[in-house]
CSV table of C-alpha atoms in Angstrom, one decimal:
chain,number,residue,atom,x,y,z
E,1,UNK,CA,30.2,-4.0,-62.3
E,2,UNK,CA,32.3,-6.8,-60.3
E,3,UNK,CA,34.7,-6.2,-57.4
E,4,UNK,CA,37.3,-8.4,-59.4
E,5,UNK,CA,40.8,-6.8,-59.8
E,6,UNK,CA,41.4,-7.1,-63.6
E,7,UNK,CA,44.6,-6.2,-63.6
E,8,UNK,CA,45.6,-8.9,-61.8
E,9,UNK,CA,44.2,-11.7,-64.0
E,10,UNK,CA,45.3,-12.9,-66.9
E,11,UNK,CA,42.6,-14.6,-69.5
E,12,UNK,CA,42.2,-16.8,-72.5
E,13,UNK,CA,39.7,-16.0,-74.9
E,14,UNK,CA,39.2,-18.0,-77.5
E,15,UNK,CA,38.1,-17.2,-81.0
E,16,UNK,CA,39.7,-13.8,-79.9
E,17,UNK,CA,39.6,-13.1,-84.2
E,18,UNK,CA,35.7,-13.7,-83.9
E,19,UNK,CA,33.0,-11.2,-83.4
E,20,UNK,CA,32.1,-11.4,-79.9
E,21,UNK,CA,35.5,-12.5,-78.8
E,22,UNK,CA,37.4,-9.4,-80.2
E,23,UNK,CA,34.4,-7.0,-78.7
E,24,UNK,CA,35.5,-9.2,-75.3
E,25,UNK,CA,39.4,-9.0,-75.7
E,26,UNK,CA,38.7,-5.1,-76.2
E,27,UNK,CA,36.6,-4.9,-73.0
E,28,UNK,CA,39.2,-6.8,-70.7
E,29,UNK,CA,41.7,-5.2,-71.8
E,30,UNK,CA,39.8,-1.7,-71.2
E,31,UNK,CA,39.6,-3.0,-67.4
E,32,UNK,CA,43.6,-3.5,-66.9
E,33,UNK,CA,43.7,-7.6,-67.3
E,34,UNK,CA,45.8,-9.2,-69.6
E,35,UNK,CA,44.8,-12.0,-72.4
E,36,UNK,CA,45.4,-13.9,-74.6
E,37,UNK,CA,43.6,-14.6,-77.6
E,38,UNK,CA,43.9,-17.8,-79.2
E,39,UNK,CA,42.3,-18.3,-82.7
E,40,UNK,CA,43.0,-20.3,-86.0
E,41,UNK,CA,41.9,-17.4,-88.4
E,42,UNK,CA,40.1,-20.0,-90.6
E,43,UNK,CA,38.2,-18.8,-94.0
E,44,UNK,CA,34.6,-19.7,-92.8
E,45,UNK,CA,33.7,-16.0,-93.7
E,46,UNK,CA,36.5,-13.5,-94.9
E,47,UNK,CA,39.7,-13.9,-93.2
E,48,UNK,CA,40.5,-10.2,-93.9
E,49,UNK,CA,37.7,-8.9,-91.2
E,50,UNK,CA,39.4,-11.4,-88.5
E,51,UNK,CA,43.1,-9.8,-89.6
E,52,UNK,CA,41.3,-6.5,-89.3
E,53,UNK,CA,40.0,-7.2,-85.5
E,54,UNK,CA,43.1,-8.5,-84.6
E,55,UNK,CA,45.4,-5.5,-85.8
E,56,UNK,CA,42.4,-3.3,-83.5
E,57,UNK,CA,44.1,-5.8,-80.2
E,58,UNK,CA,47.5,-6.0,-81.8
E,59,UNK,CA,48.4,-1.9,-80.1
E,60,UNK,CA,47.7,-3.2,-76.7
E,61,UNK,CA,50.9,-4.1,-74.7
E,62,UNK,CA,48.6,-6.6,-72.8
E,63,UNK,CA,47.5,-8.5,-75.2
E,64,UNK,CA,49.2,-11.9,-76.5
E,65,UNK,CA,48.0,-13.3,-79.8
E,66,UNK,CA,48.4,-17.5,-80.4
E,67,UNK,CA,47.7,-18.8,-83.6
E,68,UNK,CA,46.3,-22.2,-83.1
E,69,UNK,CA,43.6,-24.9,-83.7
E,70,UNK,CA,41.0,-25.6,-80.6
E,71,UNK,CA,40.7,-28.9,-82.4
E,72,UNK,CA,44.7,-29.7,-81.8
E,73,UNK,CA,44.4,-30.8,-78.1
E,74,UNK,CA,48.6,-30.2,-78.2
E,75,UNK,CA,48.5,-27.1,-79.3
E,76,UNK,CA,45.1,-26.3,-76.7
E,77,UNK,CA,47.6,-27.5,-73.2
E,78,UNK,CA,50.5,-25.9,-74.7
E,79,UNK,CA,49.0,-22.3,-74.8
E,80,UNK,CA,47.5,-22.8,-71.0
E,81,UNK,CA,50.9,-24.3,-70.2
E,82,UNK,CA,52.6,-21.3,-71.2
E,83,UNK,CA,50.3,-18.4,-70.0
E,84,UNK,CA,48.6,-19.9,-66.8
E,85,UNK,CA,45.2,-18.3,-67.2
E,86,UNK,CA,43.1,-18.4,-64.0
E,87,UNK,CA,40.0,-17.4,-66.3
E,88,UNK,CA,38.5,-18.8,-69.9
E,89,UNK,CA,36.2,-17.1,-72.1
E,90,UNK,CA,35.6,-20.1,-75.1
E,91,UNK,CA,34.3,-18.4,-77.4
E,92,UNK,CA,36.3,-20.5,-80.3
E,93,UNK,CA,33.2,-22.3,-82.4
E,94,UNK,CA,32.2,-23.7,-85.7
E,95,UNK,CA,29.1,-21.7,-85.9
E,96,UNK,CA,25.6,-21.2,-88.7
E,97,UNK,CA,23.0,-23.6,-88.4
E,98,UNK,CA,22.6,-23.3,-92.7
E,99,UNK,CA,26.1,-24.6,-92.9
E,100,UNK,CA,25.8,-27.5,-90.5
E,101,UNK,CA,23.6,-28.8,-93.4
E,102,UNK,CA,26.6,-29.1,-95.8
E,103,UNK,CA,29.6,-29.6,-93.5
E,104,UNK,CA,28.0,-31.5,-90.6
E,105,UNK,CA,32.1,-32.8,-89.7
E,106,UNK,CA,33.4,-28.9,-89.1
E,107,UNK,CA,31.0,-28.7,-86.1
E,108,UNK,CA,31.9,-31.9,-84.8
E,109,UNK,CA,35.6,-31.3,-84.7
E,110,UNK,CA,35.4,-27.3,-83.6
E,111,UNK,CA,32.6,-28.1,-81.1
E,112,UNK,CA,32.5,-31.1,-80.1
E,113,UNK,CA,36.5,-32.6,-80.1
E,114,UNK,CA,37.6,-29.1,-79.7
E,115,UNK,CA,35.5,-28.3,-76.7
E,116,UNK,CA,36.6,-31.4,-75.5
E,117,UNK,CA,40.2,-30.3,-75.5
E,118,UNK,CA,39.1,-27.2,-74.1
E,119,UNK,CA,38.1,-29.2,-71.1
E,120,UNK,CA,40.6,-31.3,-70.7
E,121,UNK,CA,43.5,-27.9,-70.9
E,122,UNK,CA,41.6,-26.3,-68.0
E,123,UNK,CA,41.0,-29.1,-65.6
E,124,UNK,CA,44.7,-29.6,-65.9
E,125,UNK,CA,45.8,-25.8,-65.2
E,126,UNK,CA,44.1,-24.4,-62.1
E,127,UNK,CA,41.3,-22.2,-64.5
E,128,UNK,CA,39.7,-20.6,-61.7
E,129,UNK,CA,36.6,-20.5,-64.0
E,130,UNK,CA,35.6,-21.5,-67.3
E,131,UNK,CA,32.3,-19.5,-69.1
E,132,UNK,CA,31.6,-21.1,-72.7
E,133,UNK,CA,29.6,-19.8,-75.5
E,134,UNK,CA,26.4,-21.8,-75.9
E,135,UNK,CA,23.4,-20.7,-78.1
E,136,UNK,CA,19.0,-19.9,-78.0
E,137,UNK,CA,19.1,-22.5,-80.6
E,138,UNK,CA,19.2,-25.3,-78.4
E,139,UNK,CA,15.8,-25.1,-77.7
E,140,UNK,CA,15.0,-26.0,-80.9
E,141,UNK,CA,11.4,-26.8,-81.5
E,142,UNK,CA,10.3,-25.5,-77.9
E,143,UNK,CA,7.3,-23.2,-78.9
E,144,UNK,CA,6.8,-21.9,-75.0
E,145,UNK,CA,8.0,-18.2,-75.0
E,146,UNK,CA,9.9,-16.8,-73.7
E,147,UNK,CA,12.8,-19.5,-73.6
E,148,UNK,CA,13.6,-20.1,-70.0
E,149,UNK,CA,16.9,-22.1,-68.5
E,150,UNK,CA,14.9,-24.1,-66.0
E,151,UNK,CA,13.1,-25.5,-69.3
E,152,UNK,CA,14.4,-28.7,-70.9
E,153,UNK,CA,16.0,-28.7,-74.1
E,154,UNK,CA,16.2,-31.7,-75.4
E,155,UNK,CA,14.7,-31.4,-78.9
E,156,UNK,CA,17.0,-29.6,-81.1
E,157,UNK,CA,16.6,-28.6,-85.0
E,158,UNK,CA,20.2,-28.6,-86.3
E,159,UNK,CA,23.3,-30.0,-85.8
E,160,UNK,CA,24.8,-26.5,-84.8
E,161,UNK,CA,22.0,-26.9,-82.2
E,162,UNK,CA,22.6,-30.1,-81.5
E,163,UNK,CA,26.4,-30.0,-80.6
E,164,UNK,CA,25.9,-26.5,-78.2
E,165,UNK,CA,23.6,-28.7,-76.2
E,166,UNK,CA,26.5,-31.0,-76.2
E,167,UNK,CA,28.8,-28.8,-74.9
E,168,UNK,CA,26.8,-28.0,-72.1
E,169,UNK,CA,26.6,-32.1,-70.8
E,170,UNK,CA,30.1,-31.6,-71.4
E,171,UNK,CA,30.7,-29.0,-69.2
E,172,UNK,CA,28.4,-30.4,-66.5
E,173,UNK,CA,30.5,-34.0,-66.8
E,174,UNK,CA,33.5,-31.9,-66.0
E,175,UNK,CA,32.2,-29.8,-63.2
E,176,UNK,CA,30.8,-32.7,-61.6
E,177,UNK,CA,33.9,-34.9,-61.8
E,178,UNK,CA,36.5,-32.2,-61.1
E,179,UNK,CA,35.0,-29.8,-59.7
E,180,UNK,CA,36.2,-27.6,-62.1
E,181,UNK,CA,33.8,-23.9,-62.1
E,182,UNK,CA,31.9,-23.8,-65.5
E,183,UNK,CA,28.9,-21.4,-66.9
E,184,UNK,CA,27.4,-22.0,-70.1
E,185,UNK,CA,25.6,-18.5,-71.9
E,186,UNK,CA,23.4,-19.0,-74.4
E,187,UNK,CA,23.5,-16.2,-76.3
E,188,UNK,CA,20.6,-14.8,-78.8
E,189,UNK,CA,21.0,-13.4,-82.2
E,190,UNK,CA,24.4,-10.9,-81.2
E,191,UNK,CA,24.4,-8.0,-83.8
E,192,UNK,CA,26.5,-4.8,-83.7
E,193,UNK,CA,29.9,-3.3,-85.3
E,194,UNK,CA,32.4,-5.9,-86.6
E,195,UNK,CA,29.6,-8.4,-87.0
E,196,UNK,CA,29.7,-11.6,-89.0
E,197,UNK,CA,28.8,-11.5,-92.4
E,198,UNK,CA,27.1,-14.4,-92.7
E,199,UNK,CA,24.3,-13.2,-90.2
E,200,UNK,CA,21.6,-10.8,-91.1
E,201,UNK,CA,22.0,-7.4,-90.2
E,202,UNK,CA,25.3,-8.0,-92.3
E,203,UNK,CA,24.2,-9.5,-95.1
E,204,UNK,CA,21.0,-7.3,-95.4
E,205,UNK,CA,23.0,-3.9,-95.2
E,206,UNK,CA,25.1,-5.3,-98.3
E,207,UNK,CA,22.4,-6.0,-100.3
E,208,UNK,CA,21.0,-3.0,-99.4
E,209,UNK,CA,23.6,-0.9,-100.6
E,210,UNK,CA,24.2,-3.0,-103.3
E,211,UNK,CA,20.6,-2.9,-104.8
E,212,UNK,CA,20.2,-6.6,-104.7
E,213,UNK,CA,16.9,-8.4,-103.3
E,214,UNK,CA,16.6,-9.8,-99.6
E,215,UNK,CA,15.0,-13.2,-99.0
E,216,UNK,CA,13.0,-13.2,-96.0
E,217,UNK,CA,12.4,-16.7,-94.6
E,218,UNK,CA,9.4,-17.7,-93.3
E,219,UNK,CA,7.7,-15.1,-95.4
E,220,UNK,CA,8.8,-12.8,-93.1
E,221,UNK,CA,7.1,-13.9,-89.8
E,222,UNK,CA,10.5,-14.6,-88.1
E,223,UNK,CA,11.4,-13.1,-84.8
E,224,UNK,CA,14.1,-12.6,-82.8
E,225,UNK,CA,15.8,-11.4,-79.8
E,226,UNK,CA,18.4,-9.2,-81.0
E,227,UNK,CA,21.3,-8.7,-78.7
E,228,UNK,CA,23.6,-5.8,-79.3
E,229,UNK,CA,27.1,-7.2,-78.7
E,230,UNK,CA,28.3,-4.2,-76.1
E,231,UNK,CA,25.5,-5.8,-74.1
E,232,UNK,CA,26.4,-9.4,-74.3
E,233,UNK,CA,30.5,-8.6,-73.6
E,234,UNK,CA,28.9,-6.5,-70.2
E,235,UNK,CA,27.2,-9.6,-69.3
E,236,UNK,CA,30.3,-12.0,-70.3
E,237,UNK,CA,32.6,-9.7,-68.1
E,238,UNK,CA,30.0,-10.0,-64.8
E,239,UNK,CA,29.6,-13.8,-64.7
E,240,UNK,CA,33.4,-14.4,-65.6
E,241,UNK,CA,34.2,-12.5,-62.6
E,242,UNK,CA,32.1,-14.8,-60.2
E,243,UNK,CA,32.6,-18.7,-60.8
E,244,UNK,CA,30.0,-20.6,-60.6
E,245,UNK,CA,28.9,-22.4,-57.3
E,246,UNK,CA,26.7,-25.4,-56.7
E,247,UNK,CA,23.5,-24.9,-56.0
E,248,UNK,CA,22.4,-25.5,-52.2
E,249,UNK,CA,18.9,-26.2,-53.0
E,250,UNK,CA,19.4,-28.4,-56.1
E,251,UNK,CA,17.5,-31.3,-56.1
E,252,UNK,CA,18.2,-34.8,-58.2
E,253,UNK,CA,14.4,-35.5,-57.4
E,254,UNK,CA,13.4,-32.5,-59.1
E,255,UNK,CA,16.9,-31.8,-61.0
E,256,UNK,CA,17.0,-27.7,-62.2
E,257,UNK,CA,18.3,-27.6,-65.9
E,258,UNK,CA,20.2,-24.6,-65.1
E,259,UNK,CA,22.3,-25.2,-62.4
E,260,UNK,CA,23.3,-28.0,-60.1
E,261,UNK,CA,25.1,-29.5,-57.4
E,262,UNK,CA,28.3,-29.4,-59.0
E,263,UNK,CA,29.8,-25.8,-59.7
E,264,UNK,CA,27.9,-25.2,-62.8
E,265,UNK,CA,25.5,-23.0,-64.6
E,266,UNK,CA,23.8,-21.8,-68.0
E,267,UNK,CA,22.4,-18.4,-68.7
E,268,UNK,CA,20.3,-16.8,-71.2
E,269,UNK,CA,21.8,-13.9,-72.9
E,270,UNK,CA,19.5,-11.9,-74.9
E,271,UNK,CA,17.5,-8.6,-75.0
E,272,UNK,CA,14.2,-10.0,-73.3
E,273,UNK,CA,11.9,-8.8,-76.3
E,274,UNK,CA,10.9,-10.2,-79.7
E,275,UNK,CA,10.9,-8.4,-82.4
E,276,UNK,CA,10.0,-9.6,-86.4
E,277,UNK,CA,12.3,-9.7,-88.6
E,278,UNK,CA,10.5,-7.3,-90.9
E,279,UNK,CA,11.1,-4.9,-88.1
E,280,UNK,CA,14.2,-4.8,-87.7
E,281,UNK,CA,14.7,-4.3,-91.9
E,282,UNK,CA,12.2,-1.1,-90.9
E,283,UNK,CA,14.9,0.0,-88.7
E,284,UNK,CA,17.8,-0.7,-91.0
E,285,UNK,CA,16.2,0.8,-94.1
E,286,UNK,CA,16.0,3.8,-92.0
E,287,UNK,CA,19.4,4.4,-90.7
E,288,UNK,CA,20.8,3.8,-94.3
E,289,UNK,CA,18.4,5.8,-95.8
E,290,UNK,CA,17.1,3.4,-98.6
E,291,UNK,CA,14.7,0.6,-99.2
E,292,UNK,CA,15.1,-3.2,-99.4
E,293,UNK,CA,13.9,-5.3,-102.3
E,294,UNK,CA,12.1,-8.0,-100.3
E,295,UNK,CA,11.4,-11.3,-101.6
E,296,UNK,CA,9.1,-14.0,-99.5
E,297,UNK,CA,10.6,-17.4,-99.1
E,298,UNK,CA,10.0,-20.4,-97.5
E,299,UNK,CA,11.1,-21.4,-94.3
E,300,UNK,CA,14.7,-23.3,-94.0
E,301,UNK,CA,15.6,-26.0,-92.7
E,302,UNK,CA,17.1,-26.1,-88.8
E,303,UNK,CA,15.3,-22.8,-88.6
E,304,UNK,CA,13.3,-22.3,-85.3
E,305,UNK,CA,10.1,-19.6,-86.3
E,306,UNK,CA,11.2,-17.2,-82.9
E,307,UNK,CA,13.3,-16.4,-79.9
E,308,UNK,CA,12.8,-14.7,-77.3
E,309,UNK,CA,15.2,-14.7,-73.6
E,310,UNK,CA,13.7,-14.6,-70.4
E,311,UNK,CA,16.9,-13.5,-68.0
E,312,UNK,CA,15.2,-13.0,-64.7
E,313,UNK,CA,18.6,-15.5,-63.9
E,314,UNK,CA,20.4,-12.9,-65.1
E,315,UNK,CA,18.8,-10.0,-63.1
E,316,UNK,CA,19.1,-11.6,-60.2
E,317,UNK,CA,22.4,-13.4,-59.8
E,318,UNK,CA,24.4,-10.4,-61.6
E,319,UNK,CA,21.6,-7.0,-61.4
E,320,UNK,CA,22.1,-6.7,-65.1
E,321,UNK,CA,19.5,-7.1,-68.1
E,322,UNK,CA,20.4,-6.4,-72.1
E,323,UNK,CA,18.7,-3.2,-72.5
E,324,UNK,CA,20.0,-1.4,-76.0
E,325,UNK,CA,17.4,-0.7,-78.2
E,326,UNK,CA,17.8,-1.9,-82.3
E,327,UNK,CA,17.3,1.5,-83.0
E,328,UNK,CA,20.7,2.3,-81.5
E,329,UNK,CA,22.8,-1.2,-81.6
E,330,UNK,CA,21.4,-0.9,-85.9
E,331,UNK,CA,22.5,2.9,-86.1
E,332,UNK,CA,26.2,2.1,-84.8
E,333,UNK,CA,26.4,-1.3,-86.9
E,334,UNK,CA,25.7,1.3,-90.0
E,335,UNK,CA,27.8,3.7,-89.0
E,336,UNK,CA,31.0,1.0,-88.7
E,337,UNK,CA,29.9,-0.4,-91.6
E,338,UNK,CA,30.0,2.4,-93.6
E,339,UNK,CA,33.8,3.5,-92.0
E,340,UNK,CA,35.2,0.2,-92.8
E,341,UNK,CA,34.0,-0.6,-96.1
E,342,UNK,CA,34.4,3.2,-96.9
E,343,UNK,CA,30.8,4.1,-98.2
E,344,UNK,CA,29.9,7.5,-98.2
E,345,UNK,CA,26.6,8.1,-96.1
């Protein structure tokens, strides 16, 4: 994977209560490093699942859990003050483009002011490298598939979209000014076992199971690159090992969107296939063994029609590509499903 010695390192991960930061806390802690989660536990979905990830971390000796607000910049330098990570995985985020529609100030403050204090933490202690959770929804209304970093993306559809593209000028004001080693990941559609249940696969299995209809937007015709979360932590764990470098052949005549001169990058994180929405209900229907009531509905708002990652970066700089199929990242999200909730197959 990386010649980095784990066990040596200690690292912050932010929204360590999420979904992809307790599937990342797990996998570092697996390789012998210590970290420290910090996370606010706030009610945007059901506090009870975060409690329930963070009991999983709670039995390991090498974990340290701080309660705390990214968007309290005092709270932010006092948990690097105290703990002197040399590595950052922010993962801490308001996220959901739907609810950016009705609460447009939570994504300002989590990902805007509280990135910002992210920053401003690290630059002040020694973070050997700092890789932040970005998003496939910045490219907004880009219709040339599939999405590539060396594209621009400067038209997005949503205000969750808006303030991930933020994040990354953020990040690139910082690397330029302070040199300080920063690498952006744009993740696509994660799915898998302790999931968010405001996302699909979630939300589908329990209407599933619970005999109620399923809207499908866009009559349907949605697609997306599914990302099983096992795939996106292996990916997370590779570039966090290596900081990022400046580019030698960057050019501000012909300026790269992905990397730079300054010691900063952005990556597309996704499965490298497409697949319709529709589909991936096939595949769920299947492994629970019952059919969905579908109902066609209109496309929403800050909805973008499909996704789809190229990560020849990816390949390259790290010789590693997303490969689980839905078949198998759906089958395991069912069978945790089932085991937590305690529903008989």
């Amino acid at each position: 994977m990386s010649d980095m010695n784990w066990p040596s390192q200690t690292v912050l991960v932010t929204g360590a209560a999420g979904f992809i930061g307790f599937h990342l806390a797990n996998r570092l802690l697996r390789e012998g490093a210590g970290v420290v989660g910090l996370d606010n536990v706030n009610d945007y979905y059901d506090p009870a699942l975060k409690q329930a990830r963070l009991r999983q971390l709670a039995g390991e000796a090498r974990f340290i859990f701080e309660r705390g607000d990214i968007c309290d910049g005092t709270a932010v330098n006092t948990v690097l003050a105290r703990h002197q990570p040399r590595l950052v995985a922010h993962l801490a985020a308001q996220a959901g483009v739907r609810y950016s529609l009705v609460n447009p100030r939570a994504y300002v403050d989590a990902n805007l002011v509280g990135f910002t204090n992210i920053l401003e933490a690290c630059r002040h202690h020694d973070v050997a490298h700092v890789v932040f959770a970005s998003s496939s929804s910045v490219y907004g209304s880009n219709t040339r598939l599939p999405f590539s970093v060396h594209d621009p993306a400067d038209h997005p559809v949503s205000l969750y979209a808006a303030t991930k593209k933020a994040n990354e000028l953020m990040a690139h004001v910082y690397s330029h000014l302070f040199r300080l080693p920063l690498t952006g990941l744009r993740f696509f559609t994660v799915y898998g076992p302790w999931g968010r249940p405001d996302m699909a696969l979630f939300t589908f299995t329990r209407a599933i199971l619970e005999g109620r209809p399923i809207q499908l937007y866009n009559h349907g015709r949605m697609r997306r690159d599914f990302t099983y979360v096992d795939d996106v932590v292996e990916a997370i764990v590779r570039v966090l090992a290596r900081p990022a470098t400046p580019h030698p052949d960057w050019s501000p005549e012909k300026p790269d969107a992905a990397t730079s001169n300054a010691p900063y990058r952005i990556y597309n994180i996704g499965n490298n296939r497409t697949v319709e929405l529709t589909h991936y209900l096939d595949v769920l229907e299947r492994c629970l063994g019952r059919r969905a009531v579908r109902e066609a509905a209109p496309a929403q708002p800050g909805d973008v029609v499909a996704t789809w990652a190229d990560v020849d970066d990816l390949v390259r700089d790290f010789d590693y590509r997303p490969a689980t199929p839905i078949e198998v990242g759906v089958a395991r999200f069912v069978d945790w499903y089932r085991e937590y909730y305690g529903i008989a197959g």
